Amino acid sequence: MVVDLLAAFHGIKVVKSSNQHIQKETNEITSKELLSLLPDDKLLGDPKAPILMIEYASLTCYHCSLFHKNVFPKIKEKYIDTGKMLYIFRHFPLDYRGLKAAMLSHCYEKQEDYFNFNKAVFNSIDSWNYYNLSDLTLLQRIAALSNLKQDAFNQCINDKKIMDKIVNDKSLAINKLGITATPIFFIKLNDEGDALEKINELSAKAPFDMIFIDADKSSYPKYLDWAESYIKQDGLIVADNTLLFNTVFLESPPKEVSEKSWHAMREFNNRLSDEKKYFSILIPTDEGMTVALKLT
């Protein structure tokens, strides 16, 4: 079971989402609908799973590659492969090579081949340093290893229809969801209600496989207290805005955040950095996202 802690000012809310296909033209899609399963989405897992995780990433993003090397395999094993999570990957290319890599991924019609290609590109991220910004040799080599012929390679990376779709999808992500960098994750589940009012009910359903925290920052340590009591061993605690707008590393609290929130987020981060209790990774998005696997 997963509980999603989500609130703007007071307390926690469990948000509801639908994994039903949205059948609208892209220019009519709302932000809420964009955070659902779309007809042309590339996905892993059961569309009826209780958890929906959407990732926006660039195949040339170093931090995205770290996530896919170190964290994603654990998520896939524990949640996707067991039917608990539906995972959707959406391209958000940050540069020319990222765009071409995204276009090339569309050459692979089978979902398995599509994700294997993405994985191969992420695993080769360090090799980009040996090529100039317009050199696609690395992509050619990855494509050749997957038995994609040169003619098909050339057709895919020059297909204007595919390029327009990727660019349009990125524009939607920027305008509807406010995305400006990668990786970005959206985690939703099929439940609703005020979790503070339902806390005893939620506790009764423990232990949980995953707890997602995105709430009042000054209360993060209290949320972590609750999460530690009710998360399974090897369960995931995912927390958003853990960098507190890049202020947690400062020696003193800045004016733009409250001192209470600053101290709370520093305590929260220090606790999740305990290597005896957690395997943690900080994903350096604009606001910061921490994914912690509870060890004990």
Coordinates of C-alpha atoms in Angstrom, one line a residue:
M1 CA 0.0 0.0 0.0
V2 CA 1.1 3.6 -0.7
V3 CA 0.2 6.7 1.1
D4 CA 0.7 10.1 -0.5
L5 CA 1.4 13.0 1.8
L6 CA 0.6 16.2 -0.2
A7 CA -0.4 19.6 1.1
A8 CA 0.2 23.3 0.3
F9 CA -0.1 24.9 3.7
H10 CA -1.8 22.8 6.4
G11 CA -1.4 19.1 7.0
I12 CA -1.5 16.3 4.4
K13 CA -3.8 15.3 1.6
V14 CA -4.0 12.1 -0.3
V15 CA -4.7 13.0 -3.9
K16 CA -6.8 11.1 -6.4
S17 CA -5.8 10.4 -9.9
S18 CA -7.2 8.3 -12.8
N19 CA -5.2 5.9 -15.0
Q20 CA -7.8 6.1 -17.7
H21 CA -6.7 7.1 -21.2
I22 CA -7.3 10.7 -22.2
Q23 CA -8.7 10.9 -25.7
K24 CA -8.4 14.7 -26.4
E25 CA -6.3 16.7 -28.8
T26 CA -3.1 17.8 -27.1
N27 CA -3.9 21.5 -27.3
E28 CA -7.1 20.8 -25.2
I29 CA -5.4 18.8 -22.5
T30 CA -5.5 20.3 -19.0
S31 CA -2.7 19.9 -16.5
K32 CA -4.8 17.4 -14.5
E33 CA -5.3 15.3 -17.6
L34 CA -1.7 15.5 -18.6
L35 CA -0.9 13.8 -15.3
S36 CA -2.9 10.7 -16.4
L37 CA -2.3 7.9 -18.9
L38 CA -2.3 9.3 -22.5
P39 CA -3.0 7.1 -25.6
D40 CA 0.6 7.3 -27.0
D41 CA 2.4 7.0 -23.6
K42 CA 5.3 4.6 -23.3
L43 CA 4.7 2.6 -20.1
L44 CA 5.8 -0.2 -17.8
G45 CA 3.5 -2.0 -15.5
D46 CA -0.2 -2.5 -15.1
P47 CA -2.4 0.4 -16.3
K48 CA -4.8 -0.5 -13.4
A49 CA -2.0 -0.3 -10.8
P50 CA -2.9 1.8 -7.7
I51 CA 0.2 4.1 -8.2
L52 CA 1.0 6.2 -11.2
M53 CA 4.5 7.5 -11.6
I54 CA 5.3 9.9 -14.5
E55 CA 8.9 10.9 -15.3
Y56 CA 10.0 13.7 -17.6
A57 CA 13.6 13.3 -18.6
S58 CA 16.2 14.0 -21.2
L59 CA 18.3 11.1 -22.4
T60 CA 21.4 13.4 -22.2
C61 CA 20.6 14.4 -18.6
Y62 CA 23.4 13.2 -16.2
H63 CA 21.2 13.3 -13.1
C64 CA 18.5 11.4 -15.0
S65 CA 21.1 8.7 -15.8
L66 CA 22.0 8.4 -12.1
F67 CA 18.4 7.8 -11.2
H68 CA 18.0 5.2 -13.9
K69 CA 21.2 3.4 -12.9
N70 CA 20.9 3.5 -9.1
V71 CA 17.2 3.9 -8.1
F72 CA 14.9 2.9 -11.0
P73 CA 15.9 -0.8 -10.9
K74 CA 14.8 -1.1 -7.3
I75 CA 11.5 0.7 -8.1
K76 CA 10.9 -1.5 -11.0
E77 CA 11.6 -4.7 -9.0
K78 CA 9.5 -3.8 -6.0
Y79 CA 6.6 -1.8 -7.5
I80 CA 6.3 -2.1 -11.3
D81 CA 7.0 -5.8 -11.7
T82 CA 4.7 -6.6 -8.8
G83 CA 1.7 -4.7 -10.3
K84 CA 1.8 -1.9 -7.7
M85 CA 2.9 0.9 -10.0
L86 CA 2.3 2.1 -13.5
Y87 CA 5.4 3.9 -14.8
I88 CA 5.3 6.4 -17.7
F89 CA 8.4 7.9 -19.4
R90 CA 8.1 11.1 -21.3
H91 CA 10.8 12.9 -23.2
F92 CA 11.9 16.4 -22.3
P93 CA 15.0 16.9 -24.4
L94 CA 17.4 19.6 -23.1
D95 CA 19.7 19.8 -26.2
Y96 CA 20.2 18.8 -29.8
R97 CA 21.5 15.3 -29.0
G98 CA 18.7 14.8 -26.4
L99 CA 16.1 15.6 -29.1
K100 CA 17.7 13.2 -31.6
A101 CA 17.9 10.5 -29.0
A102 CA 14.2 11.0 -28.2
M103 CA 13.4 10.8 -31.9
L104 CA 15.4 7.7 -32.3
S105 CA 13.6 6.0 -29.4
H106 CA 10.4 6.2 -31.5
C107 CA 12.0 3.8 -34.0
Y108 CA 11.3 1.0 -31.5
E109 CA 7.7 0.0 -31.7
K110 CA 7.8 -2.6 -28.9
Q111 CA 7.7 -1.1 -25.4
E112 CA 10.5 -3.4 -24.3
D113 CA 12.8 -2.3 -27.1
Y114 CA 12.0 1.3 -26.4
F115 CA 13.0 1.1 -22.8
N116 CA 16.0 -0.9 -23.5
F117 CA 17.2 1.8 -25.9
N118 CA 16.6 4.5 -23.3
K119 CA 18.5 2.4 -20.8
A120 CA 21.5 1.9 -23.2
V121 CA 21.7 5.7 -23.8
F122 CA 21.6 6.5 -20.0
N123 CA 24.3 3.9 -19.4
S124 CA 26.5 5.5 -22.0
I125 CA 26.0 9.1 -20.6
D126 CA 29.7 9.5 -19.8
S127 CA 30.7 8.7 -23.4
W128 CA 29.1 11.9 -24.6
N129 CA 32.2 13.8 -23.4
Y130 CA 34.1 12.3 -26.3
Y131 CA 31.9 13.8 -29.0
N132 CA 31.0 17.3 -30.0
L133 CA 27.5 18.6 -29.5
S134 CA 26.3 17.7 -33.0
D135 CA 28.0 14.3 -33.3
L136 CA 25.5 11.4 -33.3
T137 CA 28.1 8.6 -33.6
L138 CA 27.2 7.3 -30.1
L139 CA 23.6 7.0 -31.0
Q140 CA 24.5 5.2 -34.2
R141 CA 26.5 2.7 -32.3
I142 CA 23.7 2.1 -29.8
A143 CA 21.2 1.7 -32.6
A144 CA 23.6 -0.7 -34.4
L145 CA 23.9 -2.9 -31.3
S146 CA 20.1 -3.2 -31.3
N147 CA 20.1 -4.3 -35.0
L148 CA 18.6 -1.0 -36.2
K149 CA 19.7 -0.6 -39.8
Q150 CA 21.4 2.6 -40.9
D151 CA 18.5 3.5 -43.3
A152 CA 16.0 3.3 -40.4
F153 CA 18.4 5.3 -38.2
N154 CA 18.5 8.1 -40.8
Q155 CA 14.8 8.1 -41.3
C156 CA 14.0 8.3 -37.6
I157 CA 16.4 11.1 -36.7
N158 CA 15.1 13.2 -39.6
D159 CA 11.4 12.5 -39.2
K160 CA 9.8 15.9 -38.9
K161 CA 6.5 14.4 -37.6
I162 CA 8.3 12.7 -34.7
M163 CA 10.3 15.8 -33.9
D164 CA 7.2 18.0 -33.9
K165 CA 5.4 15.6 -31.5
I166 CA 8.4 15.6 -29.1
V167 CA 8.7 19.4 -29.2
N168 CA 4.9 19.8 -28.7
D169 CA 5.0 17.4 -25.8
K170 CA 7.8 19.4 -24.2
S171 CA 5.9 22.6 -24.8
L172 CA 2.9 21.1 -23.0
A173 CA 5.0 20.1 -20.1
I174 CA 6.4 23.6 -19.8
N175 CA 3.2 25.5 -20.2
K176 CA 0.8 23.1 -18.3
L177 CA 3.1 21.7 -15.6
G178 CA 5.8 24.3 -15.3
I179 CA 8.7 22.0 -16.0
T180 CA 12.0 23.7 -16.7
A181 CA 14.6 21.0 -15.9
T182 CA 15.0 17.2 -15.6
P183 CA 14.4 14.8 -14.1
I184 CA 10.9 15.6 -12.9
F185 CA 8.6 13.1 -11.3
F186 CA 4.8 13.0 -10.6
I187 CA 3.5 10.3 -8.3
K188 CA -0.2 9.9 -8.0
L189 CA -2.5 7.3 -6.4
N190 CA -6.2 6.4 -6.4
D191 CA -7.3 7.7 -3.1
E192 CA -8.5 10.9 -1.7
G193 CA -9.3 12.8 1.5
D194 CA -7.7 14.8 4.3
A195 CA -5.0 12.5 5.7
L196 CA -4.7 14.4 8.9
E197 CA -8.3 13.6 9.7
K198 CA -7.8 10.1 8.5
I199 CA -4.4 9.5 10.1
N200 CA -5.6 6.8 12.5
E201 CA -7.4 5.0 9.6
L202 CA -4.2 5.3 7.5
S203 CA -2.1 4.0 10.3
A204 CA -4.4 1.0 10.6
K205 CA -3.6 0.1 7.0
A206 CA 0.2 0.0 7.6
P207 CA 2.8 -1.1 6.8
F208 CA 3.1 0.8 3.5
D209 CA 5.3 0.1 0.5
M210 CA 5.8 3.8 -0.3
I211 CA 5.2 7.1 1.3
F212 CA 5.4 10.3 -0.7
I213 CA 5.9 13.5 1.2
D214 CA 5.2 17.0 -0.3
A215 CA 3.7 19.1 2.5
D216 CA 4.3 21.9 5.0
K217 CA 8.1 22.0 5.1
S218 CA 8.3 22.9 8.8
S219 CA 6.6 19.6 9.6
Y220 CA 8.8 17.3 7.5
P221 CA 10.5 15.8 10.5
K222 CA 7.1 15.0 12.0
Y223 CA 6.0 13.4 8.8
L224 CA 9.2 11.4 8.8
D225 CA 8.5 10.2 12.3
W226 CA 5.2 8.9 11.1
A227 CA 6.6 7.5 8.0
E228 CA 9.4 5.6 9.8
S229 CA 6.8 4.0 12.0
Y230 CA 4.6 2.8 9.2
I231 CA 6.8 2.1 6.2
K232 CA 7.9 -1.5 5.5
Q233 CA 11.5 -2.5 5.6
D234 CA 12.8 -2.0 2.1
G235 CA 9.9 0.5 1.6
L236 CA 10.4 3.8 -0.2
I237 CA 10.1 7.3 1.3
V238 CA 10.0 9.9 -1.5
A239 CA 10.1 13.5 -0.5
D240 CA 9.8 16.6 -2.8
N241 CA 11.5 20.0 -2.4
T242 CA 14.1 18.6 0.0
L243 CA 16.5 21.4 -1.1
L244 CA 14.1 24.0 0.1
F245 CA 14.8 26.1 -3.0
N246 CA 18.5 25.5 -2.7
T247 CA 18.7 27.0 0.8
V248 CA 19.4 23.9 3.0
F249 CA 23.1 24.1 2.3
L250 CA 23.5 27.7 3.5
E251 CA 25.1 28.3 6.9
S252 CA 22.2 30.4 8.1
P253 CA 18.5 30.7 7.0
P254 CA 17.9 33.2 4.2
K255 CA 15.2 35.8 4.2
E256 CA 13.1 34.1 1.6
V257 CA 12.3 31.0 3.8
S258 CA 11.2 30.8 7.4
E259 CA 13.8 29.8 10.0
K260 CA 11.5 27.1 11.2
S261 CA 11.2 25.5 7.8
W262 CA 15.0 25.8 7.2
H263 CA 15.9 24.0 10.4
A264 CA 13.2 21.4 9.8
M265 CA 14.5 20.6 6.3
R266 CA 18.1 20.4 7.5
E267 CA 17.0 17.9 10.2
F268 CA 15.0 16.0 7.6
N269 CA 17.9 15.7 5.2
N270 CA 20.3 14.7 7.9
R271 CA 18.1 11.9 9.1
L272 CA 17.7 10.5 5.6
S273 CA 21.5 10.6 5.1
D274 CA 21.9 8.0 7.9
E275 CA 23.5 5.1 5.9
K276 CA 22.7 2.6 8.6
K277 CA 18.9 3.3 8.2
Y278 CA 18.6 4.4 4.5
F279 CA 19.9 4.0 1.0
S280 CA 19.2 7.5 -0.2
I281 CA 19.7 9.5 -3.4
L282 CA 19.1 13.2 -3.9
I283 CA 17.8 14.0 -7.4
P284 CA 18.9 17.6 -8.0
T285 CA 15.8 19.0 -9.7
D286 CA 15.0 22.7 -9.3
E287 CA 13.5 22.0 -5.8
G288 CA 15.2 18.7 -5.0
M289 CA 13.7 15.3 -4.6
T290 CA 14.9 12.6 -2.2
V291 CA 14.3 8.9 -2.7
A292 CA 15.2 6.8 0.4
L293 CA 15.0 3.0 0.7
K294 CA 14.5 2.0 4.4
L295 CA 17.1 -0.6 5.3
T296 CA 16.1 -1.3 8.9

